[in-house]
Amino acid sequence: MSVMGNSLFGENPEAFSITIPIRTSEQGTSSVILDRGVFIKGKKYGFTLELLDNRPILYVNNLLHKTESRTASFIIESTKKIRRKEWEIISIYFEPTKNRVALYINGIEDSEFVSDSEDTIGFGFPPNDGAALVLGKSFYGHIDGFHIHRGEPLFMYPKYESVTYSNDTKRANFEGSTITSPIYETKYSNSRLTQIKLNSQKPEDTEIE
């Protein structure tokens, strides 16, 4: 997709985020999720988000400006592996005024790179950079809800685990919380439900049944 003329991909961009919800297939453990790069005088400028053995890795190429017209590259590697056949949300947060880039997994900051050295003078893309933003360059799986916006990743991104039910304990539970009332089933019952109170956190665009 073309982002030419977009100020977020300019020489002096303001802070912005890129968010990509993905669901990898069995073949998607190593792939290129997002890529934007242009070659100028033999040097690549831009960034690439890859999966390597299910671990997100962000390569940022020559976007860090140094003194004496030099540029620098860096790599941010996630501390976590994402699960196959599960929806996971990856966000990249660019904070140019602090020469900082952070990687978020399911709405939580996972790893970052910050340059505070004296010879660092800024962060930005090359002038007149018409390179396209390529989504799912070599990716096996599903991508949904991809978007770019100003500022930090939004709080609506945290991932909610699916609920599991155990026939042995008769309990429904999900990661981080447990429903404490066991569920019993009888052939005959003189009881009937008179009231129920439900406390829940509902992710955006979902319904509780």
Steps between C-alpha positions, in 0.01 A plus 500: 500500500620853427588730792676760287419851624389374841671714765541198728748359250683826441836645600372625838207277595294536816446203729285230339404132529449216257282213625464160335274226641624168357412132519784285370455163335727199543722636220510856637761458772763682291372771269502869409193675642571862408764663284582849380838575352677699234860467383701821465864477391511135603351549848154386603282749687180389672381220727400134485292299747570128485413182684792272569398175669183676620697786656430855366812687392507859375786618279533879473740598223686832490216710646709616795688816401849563631745787473714543186210383277518145637210264566463194721289183512377290788299185579223448757431138588194399697549312826195285422393251240153532357275197475397341176131487410423765765427870444793711621531877471835657410551876519800714407528838672727762342593790732736715290545787751660252742678297229303203627315206346304245704342165423166411664347152525126485577494860622794464739843650434741213443834648391646829381798680354604849610801695376618763748856534375632849433556438130131413440324802353162363389278231354316505170451369149690611188364803310269426206476137606235340283547143626181300547399341828471127430273299731531121514798488265564132570250412768291187547189561707241772558531876556207710618450855628835638379525874557731796557429792732671782686616440858555188707323167448147522639385319813235311304773277359552260794413147402231311692563131545234250401306329778565130564273252679608191691265202515702365794477802731180645350665841493533760227817705506727720298852632546528737794157425650290204610124462536475356850147357491504142366239405245291195592255310285220275631225310326228656715504830684252707702723805480473784257721796426362824647789738459840520336772763528767512232819703523698497179736693278376493144747569218383745237290358216404185697179380657434293814242225461 
